[in-house]
PDB file of C-alpha atoms in Angstrom:
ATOM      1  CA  UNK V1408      40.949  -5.384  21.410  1.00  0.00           C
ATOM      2  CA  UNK V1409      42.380  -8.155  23.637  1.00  0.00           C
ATOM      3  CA  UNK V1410      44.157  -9.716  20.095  1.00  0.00           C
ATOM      4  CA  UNK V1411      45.544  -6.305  19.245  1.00  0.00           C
ATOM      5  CA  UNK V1412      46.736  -6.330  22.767  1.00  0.00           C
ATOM      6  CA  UNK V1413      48.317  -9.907  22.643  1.00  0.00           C
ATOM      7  CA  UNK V1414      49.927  -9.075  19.452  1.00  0.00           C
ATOM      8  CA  UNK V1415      51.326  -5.892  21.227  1.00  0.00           C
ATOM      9  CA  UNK V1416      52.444  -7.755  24.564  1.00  0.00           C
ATOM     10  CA  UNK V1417      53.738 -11.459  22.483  1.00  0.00           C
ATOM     11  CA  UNK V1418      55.490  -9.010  20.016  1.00  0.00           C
ATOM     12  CA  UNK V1419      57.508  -7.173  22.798  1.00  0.00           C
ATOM     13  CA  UNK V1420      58.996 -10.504  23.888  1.00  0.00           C
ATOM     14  CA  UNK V1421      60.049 -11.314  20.115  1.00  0.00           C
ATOM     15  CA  UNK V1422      57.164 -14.055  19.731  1.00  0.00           C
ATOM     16  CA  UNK V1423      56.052 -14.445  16.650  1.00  0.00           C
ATOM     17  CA  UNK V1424      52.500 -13.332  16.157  1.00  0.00           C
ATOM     18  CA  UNK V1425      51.954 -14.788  12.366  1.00  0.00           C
ATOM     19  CA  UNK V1426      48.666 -16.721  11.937  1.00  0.00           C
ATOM     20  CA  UNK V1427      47.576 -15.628  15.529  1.00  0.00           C
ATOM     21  CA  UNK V1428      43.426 -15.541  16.454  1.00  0.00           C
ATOM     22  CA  UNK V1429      41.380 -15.870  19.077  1.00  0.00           C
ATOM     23  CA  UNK V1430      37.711 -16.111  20.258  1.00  0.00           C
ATOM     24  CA  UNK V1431      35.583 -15.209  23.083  1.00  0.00           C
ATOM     25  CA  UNK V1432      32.849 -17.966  24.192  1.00  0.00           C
ATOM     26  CA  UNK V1433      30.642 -15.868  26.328  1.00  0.00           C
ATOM     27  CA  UNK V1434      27.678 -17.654  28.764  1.00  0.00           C
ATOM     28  CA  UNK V1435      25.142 -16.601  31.602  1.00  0.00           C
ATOM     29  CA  UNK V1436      25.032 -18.612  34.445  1.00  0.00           C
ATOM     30  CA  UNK V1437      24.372 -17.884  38.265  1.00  0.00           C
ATOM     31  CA  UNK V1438      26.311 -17.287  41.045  1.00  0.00           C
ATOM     32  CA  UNK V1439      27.011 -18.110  44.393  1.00  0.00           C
ATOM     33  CA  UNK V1440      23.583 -15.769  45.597  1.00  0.00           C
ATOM     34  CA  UNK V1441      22.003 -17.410  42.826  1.00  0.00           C
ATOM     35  CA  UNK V1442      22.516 -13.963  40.562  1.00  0.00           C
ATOM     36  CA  UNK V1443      22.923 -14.218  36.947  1.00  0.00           C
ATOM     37  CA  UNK V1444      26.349 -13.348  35.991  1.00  0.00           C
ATOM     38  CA  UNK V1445      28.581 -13.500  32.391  1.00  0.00           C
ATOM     39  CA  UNK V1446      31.354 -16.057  32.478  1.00  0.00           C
ATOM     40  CA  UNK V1447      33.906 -15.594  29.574  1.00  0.00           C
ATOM     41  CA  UNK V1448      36.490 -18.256  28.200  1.00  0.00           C
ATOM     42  CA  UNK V1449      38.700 -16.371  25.623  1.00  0.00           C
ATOM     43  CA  UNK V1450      40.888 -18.611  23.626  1.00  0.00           C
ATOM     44  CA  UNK V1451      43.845 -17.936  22.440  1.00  0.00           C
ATOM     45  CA  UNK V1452      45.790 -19.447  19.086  1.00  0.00           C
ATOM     46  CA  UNK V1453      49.310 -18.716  18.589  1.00  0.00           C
ATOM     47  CA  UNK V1454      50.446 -21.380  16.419  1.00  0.00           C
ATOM     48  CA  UNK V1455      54.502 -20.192  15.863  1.00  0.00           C
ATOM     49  CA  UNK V1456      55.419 -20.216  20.040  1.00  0.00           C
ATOM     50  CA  UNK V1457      55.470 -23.121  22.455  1.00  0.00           C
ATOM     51  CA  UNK V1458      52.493 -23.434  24.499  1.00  0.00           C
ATOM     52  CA  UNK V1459      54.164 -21.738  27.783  1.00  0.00           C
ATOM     53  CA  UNK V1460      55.421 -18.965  25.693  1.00  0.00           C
ATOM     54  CA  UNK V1461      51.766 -18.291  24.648  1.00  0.00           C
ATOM     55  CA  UNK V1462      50.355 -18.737  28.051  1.00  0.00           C
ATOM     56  CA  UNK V1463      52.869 -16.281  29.514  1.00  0.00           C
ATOM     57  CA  UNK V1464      51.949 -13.343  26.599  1.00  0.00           C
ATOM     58  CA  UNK V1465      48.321 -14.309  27.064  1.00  0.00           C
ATOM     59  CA  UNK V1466      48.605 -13.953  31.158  1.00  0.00           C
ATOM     60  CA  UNK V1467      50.524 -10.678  30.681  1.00  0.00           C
ATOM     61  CA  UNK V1468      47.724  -9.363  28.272  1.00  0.00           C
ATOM     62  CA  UNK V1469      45.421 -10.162  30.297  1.00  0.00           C
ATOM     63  CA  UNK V1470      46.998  -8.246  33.058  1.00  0.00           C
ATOM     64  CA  UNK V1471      47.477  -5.334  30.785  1.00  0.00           C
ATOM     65  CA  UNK V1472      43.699  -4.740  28.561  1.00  0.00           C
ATOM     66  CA  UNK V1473      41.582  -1.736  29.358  1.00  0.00           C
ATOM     67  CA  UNK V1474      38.711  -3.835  28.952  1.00  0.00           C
ATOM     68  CA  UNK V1475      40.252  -7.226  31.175  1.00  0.00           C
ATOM     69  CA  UNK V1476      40.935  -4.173  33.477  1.00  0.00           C
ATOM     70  CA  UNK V1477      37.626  -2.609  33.667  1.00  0.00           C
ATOM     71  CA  UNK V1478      35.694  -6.111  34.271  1.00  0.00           C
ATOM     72  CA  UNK V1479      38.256  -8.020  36.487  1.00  0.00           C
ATOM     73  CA  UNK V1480      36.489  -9.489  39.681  1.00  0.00           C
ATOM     74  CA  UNK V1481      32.937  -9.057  37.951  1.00  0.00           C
ATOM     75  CA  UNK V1482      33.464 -11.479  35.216  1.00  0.00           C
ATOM     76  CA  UNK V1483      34.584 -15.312  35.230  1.00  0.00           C
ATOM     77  CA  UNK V1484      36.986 -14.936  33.014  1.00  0.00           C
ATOM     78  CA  UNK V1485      39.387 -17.795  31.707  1.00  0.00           C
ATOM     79  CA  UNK V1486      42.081 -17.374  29.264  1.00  0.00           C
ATOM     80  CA  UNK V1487      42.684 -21.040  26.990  1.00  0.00           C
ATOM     81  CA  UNK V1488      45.579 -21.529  24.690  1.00  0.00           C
ATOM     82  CA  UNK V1489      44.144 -23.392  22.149  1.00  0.00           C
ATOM     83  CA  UNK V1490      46.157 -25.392  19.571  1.00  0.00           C
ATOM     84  CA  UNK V1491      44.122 -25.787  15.832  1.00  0.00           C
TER      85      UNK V1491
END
């Protein structure tokens, strides 16, 4: 969902999405109240844009996913542009 998403967003602002991917790394660690709680670190690969140009379409993505949307502020989440 979050790579049709960044296709969708990167392809409004004429980026070229060609050879895009991405990956989630997903862990459980603990809180501040010593909780458990999921920490995600989605990486993003989009090898035809300069590295700010992907960071921008992956922060406006972000901003814009149902499912970034429905967990925001109960997930660690960290978006990574990635580069091989």
């Amino acid at each position: 969902c979050f790579h049709s998403a960044l296709k969708l967003v990167a392809g409004k602002a004429k980026a070229n999405t060609t050879d895009s991917a991405m990956g989630a790394r997903v862990s459980i660690g603990s809180n501040d109240n010593s909780q458990f709680q999921l920490s995600v670190v989605l990486e993003v690969f989009l090898p035809n844009v300069t590295p700010e140009q992907a960071q921008g379409a992956a922060d406006a993505e972000y901003q814009a996913c149902p499912y970034s949307n429905a967990t925001r502020g109960n997930i660690d989440v960290q978006v990574k542009i990635v580069d091989d």
